[in-house]
Amino acid sequence: MNAIAEKIPATVAGYKTFELGGFTFLRDEYFVTITWPVKDRRQSHTMSADAFLRALMRDVAWGFFYGVVNFDHVFGTRNLYGKVEFFGGRLNEHYHNNGLSYVEVFDTPRAMKLIKEILADWCNEGFDPFAAPLETGDAAFGEKHGNNLKAIDRFRVATRRMPGLDGDSPLRGDDNGYAINRAFADVAQDKPVIKAEPGFEGELHAFNLFAYLSRSDVTWNPSVTSVCKNSLFCPTTEEYILPIIHGNDRVEWFLQFSDEIMWNITDKETGRPRARVLMKAGDVAAMPADIAHQGFSKKRSMLLVWENGNPGIVKMHESGEIPPYPVTF
Amino acid sequence: MTEFVTRFGSLKDFDKGHIEIINDNPKYYVFSNVFEVANGAKPYEKVAVAKNLEYVIEAIRAEGTSGWMAASHDEFCIVMDGQVDIEFVKLDNPDAVAPASKEGTVAVQGEPKGKRMGSIRLGHGHQALLPKGAAYRFSSAGTSVMVQQSILGDLTVQKWGEICYS
Ligand SMILES: [Fe+2]
């Protein structure tokens, strides 16, 4: 433990204080304060506790995801697949150019263990970091009161081919605890009609994807619903703000299934604003490999996130073998 | 309590979003709308609306009956508007139709040889598996819109300049 870290109290407002390498993490009634070493002092950074916990929940749920998970314009993580980089100020040109950025690489299991401990200790009873603010209220704040281990330890949907196939991930219904979300009460729940000839009952398969999405109990949490080699359809339901600013390490695509989302696009390396993209139902757009994006969904909406899971793709972008844009026209 | 209205698009009623450029090129976002694309497409033309290296999402105007198709890998389709029926035939010799080395949807020459597997009727928002080893064909009494998850193939049509903001 270094001299600075020794100065931070073991608990504040009932919440434990944590360290990971050169980083310290402290939460109080409203805020999370992160510090890291720079030059001859420590740089500090403050985030709202609910925003920090929503972002941390995505890092836990997605195993640090593809590329960069910016918690905000200063702090975040970058997945090195097997290892993970935590950074302060690295992707903010003002911090970085002034020597105030800091990067440290950890083995993924060590970092994951620590962030799960933070999440477990800092999420109060009644605060669900996967839920929209109108669903979970202001329970994130105040002195530590209880916990919400059930919310942060949800079943991770792992689909190999398509939900509902024999031996694959389950469909969603009232019977297994997936009620229709309040914002999707008007979404039809009818089913495809499958007429299989004898002997082919297990081979023909279809389901109501929109009904399945209407029963999602989480926001901003893509999960796979169809797999064509490395092509992964990862639809998700979105309400309020994407808790992270996602920095792409590959091209990602969006197809807006319902309602609308506004996206703020920034340069991945510098954080400079580049564009705003408004997507409405039926719209398709690419998120290039050199940008970061954050979405705003005023009503819970259905978004198809389309990923290419090819593990070689990051090196292809880094070496310049392929451009950051998917199509030239 | 708030009454929420979920807005889906359709061939006849869609509202396309937009790009506000701050310092960028709109072409980088390859922004199109599947209903607009289907409006300007021939029946069962497979127009790429998204492409990630070899993988594609195609927007398809389903109208009347399609030819028989197959692939050497699983494909999936989702109905975005209308109603689409799919018939399936288990191919006796799938490699002869779509060899493993061949990616993307291939057209089946003539009638597919094999056992009838059955059919699926898809409504709005429904998704079907188009399984490897089976030939399939679509039909739609009216005009419907689908997206298909596949790999760039002989039948994929790329007309980005026509469909995207620039
Ligand atoms: Fe993303």
Coordinates of C-alpha atoms and ligand atoms in Angstrom, one line a residue:
Chain A
M1 CA 0.0 0.0 0.0
N2 CA 1.5 3.4 -0.9
A3 CA 1.5 6.4 1.3
I4 CA -1.4 8.2 -0.4
A5 CA -3.6 5.1 -0.3
E6 CA -2.9 4.7 3.4
K7 CA -4.4 8.1 3.9
I8 CA -7.8 7.1 2.6
P9 CA -10.2 5.7 5.2
A10 CA -11.2 2.1 5.2
T11 CA -14.9 3.0 5.0
V12 CA -16.9 6.1 4.2
A13 CA -20.6 6.4 5.0
G14 CA -20.6 2.6 5.6
Y15 CA -19.0 1.8 2.2
K16 CA -15.7 0.0 1.9
T17 CA -12.8 1.8 0.1
F18 CA -11.0 -0.2 -2.6
E19 CA -7.6 -0.2 -4.3
L20 CA -6.5 -1.8 -7.6
G21 CA -2.8 -1.3 -8.4
G22 CA -2.3 2.5 -8.4
F23 CA -6.0 3.3 -8.4
T24 CA -8.1 4.0 -5.3
F25 CA -11.9 3.9 -5.3
L26 CA -14.0 5.6 -2.6
R27 CA -17.7 6.2 -2.4
D28 CA -19.7 8.4 -0.2
E29 CA -23.4 9.3 0.1
Y30 CA -23.6 10.7 -3.5
F31 CA -20.3 10.3 -5.3
V32 CA -17.5 7.9 -6.2
T33 CA -14.0 9.4 -6.1
I34 CA -11.2 7.7 -8.1
T35 CA -7.6 8.6 -7.8
W36 CA -4.4 7.6 -9.6
P37 CA -0.8 8.6 -9.5
V38 CA 0.5 11.4 -11.7
K39 CA 3.9 13.1 -11.6
D40 CA 4.5 13.9 -7.8
R41 CA 0.8 13.8 -6.7
R42 CA -2.4 12.0 -7.2
Q43 CA -5.1 13.0 -9.7
S44 CA -8.7 12.7 -8.4
H45 CA -11.9 12.3 -10.4
T46 CA -15.5 12.4 -9.2
M47 CA -18.6 10.6 -10.6
S48 CA -22.2 10.3 -9.5
A49 CA -22.5 7.0 -7.6
D50 CA -25.4 5.7 -9.6
A51 CA -23.7 6.4 -12.9
F52 CA -20.5 4.8 -11.7
L53 CA -22.3 1.7 -10.5
R54 CA -24.3 1.4 -13.8
A55 CA -21.1 1.5 -15.7
L56 CA -19.3 -1.0 -13.4
M57 CA -22.3 -3.4 -13.8
R58 CA -21.8 -3.4 -17.6
D59 CA -18.1 -4.2 -17.1
V60 CA -19.0 -7.1 -14.9
A61 CA -21.8 -8.4 -17.1
W62 CA -19.9 -8.1 -20.3
G63 CA -16.5 -9.3 -19.1
F64 CA -15.1 -5.8 -20.1
F65 CA -16.9 -6.0 -23.5
Y66 CA -15.3 -5.3 -26.9
G67 CA -12.8 -2.5 -26.7
V68 CA -13.1 0.5 -24.4
V69 CA -15.7 1.0 -21.7
N70 CA -15.4 4.7 -20.8
F71 CA -17.3 5.3 -17.5
D72 CA -17.3 9.0 -18.5
H73 CA -15.0 11.3 -20.4
V74 CA -12.1 10.5 -18.0
F75 CA -12.1 7.0 -16.4
G76 CA -12.6 3.6 -18.0
T77 CA -11.3 0.2 -19.0
R78 CA -10.0 -1.3 -22.2
N79 CA -10.3 -5.0 -22.9
L80 CA -7.0 -6.6 -23.9
Y81 CA -8.8 -10.1 -23.9
G82 CA -7.1 -12.0 -21.1
K83 CA -5.8 -8.8 -19.6
V84 CA -7.6 -5.5 -19.0
E85 CA -6.3 -2.0 -18.9
F86 CA -7.7 0.5 -16.4
F87 CA -7.1 4.1 -17.3
G88 CA -7.6 7.6 -15.9
G89 CA -7.5 10.4 -18.4
R90 CA -5.9 8.3 -21.2
L91 CA -8.6 8.9 -23.8
N92 CA -9.1 12.6 -22.9
E93 CA -6.7 14.7 -24.8
H94 CA -6.4 17.4 -22.2
Y95 CA -5.5 15.0 -19.4
H96 CA -3.2 13.0 -21.6
N97 CA -1.4 15.9 -23.2
N98 CA -0.8 17.5 -19.8
G99 CA 0.7 14.3 -18.3
L100 CA -2.2 13.6 -16.1
S101 CA -3.2 10.2 -17.6
Y102 CA -2.5 6.9 -16.0
V103 CA -2.8 3.4 -17.4
E104 CA -2.3 0.1 -15.6
V105 CA -2.8 -3.4 -16.9
F106 CA -4.2 -6.3 -14.8
D107 CA -4.9 -9.9 -15.3
T108 CA -8.7 -10.1 -16.1
P109 CA -9.6 -12.4 -13.2
R110 CA -8.0 -10.2 -10.6
A111 CA -9.7 -7.0 -11.9
M112 CA -13.0 -8.8 -12.3
K113 CA -12.9 -10.1 -8.7
L114 CA -12.3 -6.6 -7.4
I115 CA -15.0 -4.9 -9.4
K116 CA -17.5 -7.5 -8.3
E117 CA -16.6 -6.8 -4.7
I118 CA -17.1 -3.0 -5.3
L119 CA -20.4 -3.6 -6.9
A120 CA -21.6 -5.9 -4.1
D121 CA -20.6 -3.5 -1.4
W122 CA -21.7 -0.3 -3.0
C123 CA -25.1 -1.2 -4.4
N124 CA -27.8 -0.5 -1.8
E125 CA -31.0 -2.5 -1.3
G126 CA -33.4 -1.4 -3.9
F127 CA -30.8 -0.1 -6.4
D128 CA -30.7 -2.1 -9.6
P129 CA -27.8 -0.9 -11.8
F130 CA -29.5 -2.6 -14.8
A131 CA -32.8 -0.8 -14.4
A132 CA -33.9 2.6 -15.7
P133 CA -34.0 5.4 -13.1
L134 CA -37.8 5.5 -13.2
E135 CA -37.8 1.8 -12.1
T136 CA -35.1 1.9 -9.5
G137 CA -35.5 5.4 -8.0
D138 CA -32.9 7.0 -5.8
A139 CA -31.9 4.0 -3.7
A140 CA -28.3 4.3 -5.0
F141 CA -27.7 7.3 -2.7
G142 CA -27.3 7.9 1.0
E143 CA -25.4 6.0 3.6
K144 CA -25.0 2.3 3.0
H145 CA -28.2 0.4 3.4
G146 CA -28.4 -3.3 2.6
N147 CA -27.4 -4.8 -0.7
N148 CA -29.0 -6.0 -3.9
L149 CA -27.0 -9.1 -4.8
K150 CA -29.9 -10.6 -6.7
A151 CA -29.9 -7.7 -9.2
I152 CA -26.1 -7.8 -9.8
D153 CA -25.9 -11.6 -10.1
R154 CA -28.5 -12.2 -12.8
F155 CA -28.4 -15.2 -15.1
R156 CA -26.2 -14.4 -18.0
V157 CA -27.9 -15.3 -21.3
A158 CA -25.5 -17.4 -23.4
T159 CA -27.0 -18.4 -26.7
R160 CA -25.2 -20.8 -28.9
R161 CA -27.6 -20.7 -31.9
M162 CA -31.0 -19.3 -31.1
P163 CA -33.1 -19.0 -27.9
G164 CA -35.7 -21.8 -27.4
L165 CA -33.8 -24.5 -29.3
D166 CA -33.2 -27.7 -27.5
G167 CA -30.3 -27.3 -25.2
D168 CA -30.0 -23.6 -25.9
S169 CA -30.9 -20.5 -23.8
P170 CA -34.6 -20.3 -22.7
L171 CA -37.4 -18.1 -24.1
R172 CA -38.9 -15.6 -21.7
G173 CA -42.3 -15.8 -20.2
D174 CA -44.3 -15.1 -17.0
D175 CA -43.6 -18.6 -15.9
N176 CA -39.8 -18.1 -15.7
G177 CA -40.0 -14.6 -14.2
Y178 CA -39.9 -12.4 -17.3
A179 CA -42.9 -10.1 -17.1
I180 CA -43.7 -7.7 -20.0
N181 CA -41.9 -4.4 -19.2
R182 CA -44.3 -1.5 -18.4
A183 CA -43.0 0.4 -21.5
F184 CA -43.7 -2.5 -23.8
A185 CA -47.3 -3.3 -22.6
D186 CA -48.6 -2.7 -26.1
V187 CA -46.2 -5.1 -27.8
A188 CA -48.0 -8.1 -29.3
Q189 CA -47.2 -11.5 -27.8
D190 CA -48.4 -13.7 -30.6
K191 CA -46.3 -16.6 -31.8
P192 CA -45.1 -17.9 -35.2
V193 CA -47.1 -20.9 -36.5
I194 CA -44.7 -23.8 -37.0
K195 CA -46.1 -26.8 -38.9
A196 CA -43.3 -29.5 -38.9
E197 CA -43.7 -32.7 -40.8
P198 CA -43.2 -35.9 -38.7
G199 CA -39.5 -36.3 -37.8
F200 CA -38.7 -32.6 -38.3
E201 CA -40.2 -31.2 -35.1
G202 CA -36.9 -30.2 -33.5
E203 CA -35.4 -28.7 -36.7
L204 CA -37.9 -26.0 -37.6
H205 CA -37.6 -23.1 -35.1
A206 CA -39.0 -19.6 -34.8
F207 CA -40.0 -17.3 -32.0
N208 CA -41.4 -13.8 -31.4
L209 CA -38.2 -11.7 -31.0
F210 CA -40.1 -8.5 -30.2
A211 CA -42.1 -10.2 -27.5
Y212 CA -38.9 -11.7 -26.1
L213 CA -37.4 -8.2 -26.0
S214 CA -40.5 -6.7 -24.4
R215 CA -39.8 -9.1 -21.5
S216 CA -36.2 -8.0 -21.0
D217 CA -35.7 -7.0 -17.3
V218 CA -32.6 -5.0 -18.0
T219 CA -31.5 -2.0 -20.0
W220 CA -28.3 -1.5 -22.1
N221 CA -27.3 -5.1 -21.9
P222 CA -27.0 -6.9 -25.2
S223 CA -27.5 -10.6 -25.3
V224 CA -27.2 -13.0 -28.3
T225 CA -30.3 -14.2 -30.1
S226 CA -28.8 -15.6 -33.3
V227 CA -25.4 -16.9 -34.3
C228 CA -24.1 -17.2 -37.9
K229 CA -20.4 -18.2 -37.4
N230 CA -18.9 -15.0 -35.9
S231 CA -21.9 -12.8 -36.8
L232 CA -23.8 -12.2 -33.5
F233 CA -27.2 -10.5 -33.3
C234 CA -27.2 -9.0 -29.8
P235 CA -30.5 -7.1 -29.3
T236 CA -31.1 -5.1 -26.2
T237 CA -33.7 -2.8 -24.6
E238 CA -32.6 0.8 -23.9
E239 CA -34.0 3.4 -21.6
Y240 CA -32.4 6.6 -20.3
I241 CA -28.6 6.9 -21.0
L242 CA -26.1 4.2 -22.0
P243 CA -24.1 4.0 -18.8
I244 CA -20.9 3.9 -20.6
I245 CA -19.3 5.7 -23.6
H246 CA -18.3 2.7 -25.7
G247 CA -15.0 3.0 -27.6
N248 CA -15.1 0.5 -30.5
D249 CA -12.1 -1.8 -31.3
R250 CA -14.0 -3.0 -34.4
V251 CA -17.0 -1.8 -36.4
E252 CA -20.3 -2.3 -34.7
W253 CA -23.7 -1.9 -36.3
F254 CA -27.1 -0.8 -35.0
L255 CA -30.6 -1.6 -36.3
Q256 CA -33.2 0.3 -34.4
F257 CA -36.2 -2.1 -34.0
S258 CA -38.5 0.3 -32.2
D259 CA -38.8 3.9 -31.0
E260 CA -35.6 6.0 -31.2
I261 CA -32.2 6.7 -29.8
M262 CA -29.9 9.7 -30.1
W263 CA -26.2 8.9 -30.2
N264 CA -23.4 11.2 -29.3
I265 CA -20.3 10.3 -31.3
T266 CA -16.8 11.3 -30.2
D267 CA -13.3 10.5 -31.4
K268 CA -12.1 7.3 -29.5
E269 CA -8.6 8.6 -28.9
T270 CA -9.2 12.3 -28.0
G271 CA -12.8 12.4 -26.9
R272 CA -13.5 15.3 -29.4
P273 CA -17.1 15.5 -30.6
R274 CA -17.6 14.2 -34.1
A275 CA -21.4 13.8 -34.8
R276 CA -24.8 13.1 -33.4
V277 CA -26.8 10.3 -34.9
L278 CA -30.6 10.0 -34.4
M279 CA -31.9 6.5 -35.2
K280 CA -35.6 5.8 -35.5
A281 CA -37.4 2.4 -36.1
G282 CA -36.0 0.7 -39.2
D283 CA -32.8 2.8 -39.3
V284 CA -29.5 1.1 -39.7
A285 CA -26.1 2.7 -39.0
A286 CA -22.5 1.7 -38.5
M287 CA -20.4 2.7 -35.5
P288 CA -16.9 3.0 -37.0
A289 CA -13.9 1.4 -35.3
D290 CA -12.3 4.7 -34.4
I291 CA -15.2 6.3 -32.5
A292 CA -16.9 6.2 -29.1
H293 CA -20.6 6.4 -28.7
Q294 CA -23.2 7.0 -26.0
G295 CA -26.9 6.6 -26.6
F296 CA -30.0 8.5 -25.1
S297 CA -33.3 6.7 -25.2
K298 CA -36.3 8.8 -24.0
K299 CA -38.7 5.8 -24.1
R300 CA -37.6 2.2 -23.6
S301 CA -36.7 1.1 -27.1
M302 CA -35.6 -2.1 -28.9
L303 CA -32.1 -1.9 -30.5
L304 CA -30.4 -4.6 -32.4
V305 CA -26.6 -4.4 -31.7
W306 CA -24.7 -6.4 -34.3
E307 CA -21.2 -7.6 -33.5
N308 CA -18.5 -9.5 -35.4
G309 CA -17.0 -11.8 -32.8
N310 CA -13.9 -12.6 -34.9
P311 CA -11.0 -12.5 -32.4
G312 CA -8.5 -11.5 -35.1
I313 CA -10.4 -8.3 -36.0
V314 CA -8.7 -6.0 -33.4
K315 CA -5.2 -6.7 -34.8
M316 CA -6.5 -6.1 -38.3
H317 CA -7.7 -2.7 -37.3
E318 CA -4.6 -1.9 -35.2
S319 CA -2.2 -2.8 -38.1
G320 CA -4.2 -0.8 -40.6
E321 CA -5.0 -3.9 -42.6
I322 CA -8.7 -2.9 -42.6
P323 CA -10.1 0.6 -42.4
P324 CA -12.3 1.8 -39.5
Y325 CA -15.3 2.2 -41.8
P326 CA -17.1 -0.9 -43.0
V327 CA -18.1 0.2 -46.5
T328 CA -16.7 2.6 -49.1
F329 CA -19.1 4.2 -51.5
Chain B
M1 CA -49.8 5.8 -14.9
T2 CA -48.1 6.6 -18.2
E3 CA -49.5 4.9 -21.3
F4 CA -46.5 4.0 -23.4
V5 CA -46.8 3.7 -27.2
T6 CA -44.1 1.5 -28.8
R7 CA -43.3 2.8 -32.3
F8 CA -42.3 0.2 -34.9
G9 CA -41.8 1.3 -38.5
S10 CA -43.5 -0.2 -41.5
L11 CA -43.3 0.0 -45.3
K12 CA -46.1 2.6 -45.4
D13 CA -45.2 4.5 -42.2
F14 CA -41.6 5.1 -41.2
D15 CA -39.7 8.1 -40.2
K16 CA -36.0 8.2 -40.9
G17 CA -33.6 9.7 -38.4
H18 CA -30.7 11.9 -39.3
I19 CA -27.0 12.7 -38.7
E20 CA -25.8 16.0 -37.3
I21 CA -22.2 16.4 -38.4
I22 CA -19.9 18.2 -36.0
N23 CA -16.6 17.2 -37.5
D24 CA -17.0 14.0 -39.5
N25 CA -18.1 12.4 -42.8
P26 CA -21.7 11.2 -42.9
K27 CA -20.7 8.3 -45.2
Y28 CA -18.8 6.7 -42.3
Y29 CA -22.1 5.9 -40.6
V30 CA -23.5 4.0 -43.7
F31 CA -27.0 5.2 -42.5
S32 CA -30.0 3.7 -44.3
N33 CA -33.6 2.6 -43.4
V34 CA -34.8 -1.0 -44.0
F35 CA -38.3 0.2 -45.0
E36 CA -37.0 2.8 -47.4
V37 CA -34.7 0.2 -48.9
A38 CA -37.6 -2.3 -49.2
N39 CA -39.7 0.4 -50.8
G40 CA -37.1 0.8 -53.6
A41 CA -36.3 -2.9 -54.0
K42 CA -37.5 -5.7 -56.3
P43 CA -39.3 -8.7 -54.6
Y44 CA -36.7 -10.8 -52.8
E45 CA -33.8 -8.7 -53.9
K46 CA -31.3 -9.1 -51.0
V47 CA -30.0 -5.6 -50.4
A48 CA -27.1 -5.3 -47.9
V49 CA -27.9 -2.6 -45.3
A50 CA -25.1 -3.6 -43.0
K51 CA -21.7 -5.3 -43.7
N52 CA -19.0 -6.3 -41.3
L53 CA -16.2 -7.9 -43.4
E54 CA -17.8 -11.0 -44.8
Y55 CA -21.0 -10.8 -42.8
V56 CA -24.1 -9.0 -43.9
I57 CA -27.6 -8.0 -42.9
E58 CA -29.9 -7.8 -45.9
A59 CA -33.2 -6.0 -46.2
I60 CA -35.7 -7.9 -48.2
R61 CA -39.0 -6.9 -49.8
A62 CA -41.2 -10.1 -49.5
E63 CA -43.9 -10.1 -52.2
G64 CA -45.3 -13.2 -53.9
T65 CA -43.2 -16.3 -53.8
S66 CA -39.4 -16.4 -53.9
G67 CA -37.2 -19.0 -55.5
W68 CA -35.7 -21.8 -53.4
M69 CA -32.5 -20.9 -51.6
A70 CA -30.0 -22.5 -49.2
A71 CA -26.7 -21.9 -47.5
S72 CA -23.8 -23.9 -46.1
H73 CA -24.4 -22.2 -42.7
D74 CA -27.3 -21.2 -40.5
E75 CA -29.1 -18.0 -41.5
F76 CA -31.9 -16.1 -39.8
C77 CA -34.7 -13.8 -40.8
I78 CA -36.8 -11.4 -38.9
V79 CA -40.1 -10.0 -40.2
M80 CA -40.1 -6.2 -39.7
D81 CA -43.5 -5.6 -41.4
G82 CA -46.3 -7.9 -42.6
Q83 CA -46.5 -11.7 -42.7
V84 CA -44.2 -14.2 -44.4
D85 CA -44.5 -17.9 -44.9
I86 CA -41.4 -20.1 -45.2
E87 CA -41.4 -23.6 -46.6
F88 CA -38.5 -25.9 -45.9
V89 CA -37.0 -29.0 -47.6
K90 CA -34.3 -31.1 -46.0
L91 CA -31.8 -31.4 -48.8
D92 CA -30.7 -35.0 -49.7
N93 CA -27.3 -33.7 -50.8
P94 CA -26.8 -30.2 -49.2
D95 CA -23.1 -30.1 -50.3
A96 CA -24.1 -30.3 -54.0
V97 CA -26.3 -27.2 -53.5
A98 CA -24.1 -25.2 -51.1
P99 CA -20.7 -26.7 -50.5
A100 CA -19.0 -25.9 -47.2
S101 CA -16.5 -23.6 -48.9
K102 CA -19.3 -21.4 -50.3
E103 CA -20.7 -18.7 -48.0
G104 CA -23.9 -16.7 -48.3
T105 CA -27.3 -17.5 -49.7
V106 CA -27.2 -19.6 -52.9
A107 CA -30.1 -20.1 -55.3
V108 CA -31.3 -23.7 -55.7
Q109 CA -31.5 -24.7 -59.3
G110 CA -34.9 -26.2 -60.0
E111 CA -36.9 -27.9 -57.3
P112 CA -34.9 -28.9 -54.2
K113 CA -34.4 -32.6 -53.8
G114 CA -35.3 -33.9 -50.4
K115 CA -38.0 -34.4 -47.8
R116 CA -40.5 -31.7 -47.0
M117 CA -39.8 -30.5 -43.5
G118 CA -42.8 -28.3 -43.0
S119 CA -43.5 -24.6 -42.9
I120 CA -43.4 -21.6 -40.6
R121 CA -45.7 -18.5 -40.6
L122 CA -43.9 -15.4 -39.3
G123 CA -45.8 -12.3 -38.2
H124 CA -44.4 -8.9 -37.1
G125 CA -41.3 -9.2 -35.0
H126 CA -41.0 -12.9 -35.4
Q127 CA -37.6 -14.6 -36.2
A128 CA -37.0 -17.9 -37.9
L129 CA -33.9 -20.1 -38.1
L130 CA -33.0 -20.9 -41.8
P131 CA -31.0 -24.0 -40.9
K132 CA -27.9 -25.2 -42.6
G133 CA -28.8 -28.2 -44.8
A134 CA -32.3 -27.1 -45.6
A135 CA -33.6 -25.3 -48.7
Y136 CA -36.2 -22.7 -48.1
R137 CA -38.5 -20.3 -49.9
F138 CA -40.6 -17.4 -48.8
S139 CA -44.0 -16.2 -49.7
S140 CA -46.1 -13.2 -48.8
A141 CA -49.7 -12.5 -49.7
G142 CA -49.2 -8.8 -49.4
T143 CA -45.9 -6.8 -49.3
S144 CA -43.8 -7.5 -46.3
V145 CA -40.3 -6.5 -45.1
M146 CA -37.7 -8.8 -43.6
V147 CA -34.1 -8.6 -42.6
Q148 CA -31.8 -11.6 -43.1
Q149 CA -28.6 -12.4 -41.2
S150 CA -26.2 -14.1 -43.5
I151 CA -22.8 -13.8 -45.2
L152 CA -22.0 -11.8 -48.3
G153 CA -23.0 -14.1 -51.2
D154 CA -23.8 -14.3 -54.9
L155 CA -27.3 -13.0 -54.3
T156 CA -26.3 -10.0 -52.1
V157 CA -26.9 -6.6 -53.8
Q158 CA -24.8 -3.7 -52.7
K159 CA -26.0 -0.2 -53.6
W160 CA -24.7 1.8 -50.7
G161 CA -24.6 5.1 -52.7
E162 CA -28.3 4.8 -53.4
I163 CA -29.5 3.9 -49.9
C164 CA -27.2 5.8 -47.5
Y165 CA -26.9 9.4 -46.3
S166 CA -23.8 11.1 -47.9
Ligands
FE1 FE -21.3 0.0 -28.6

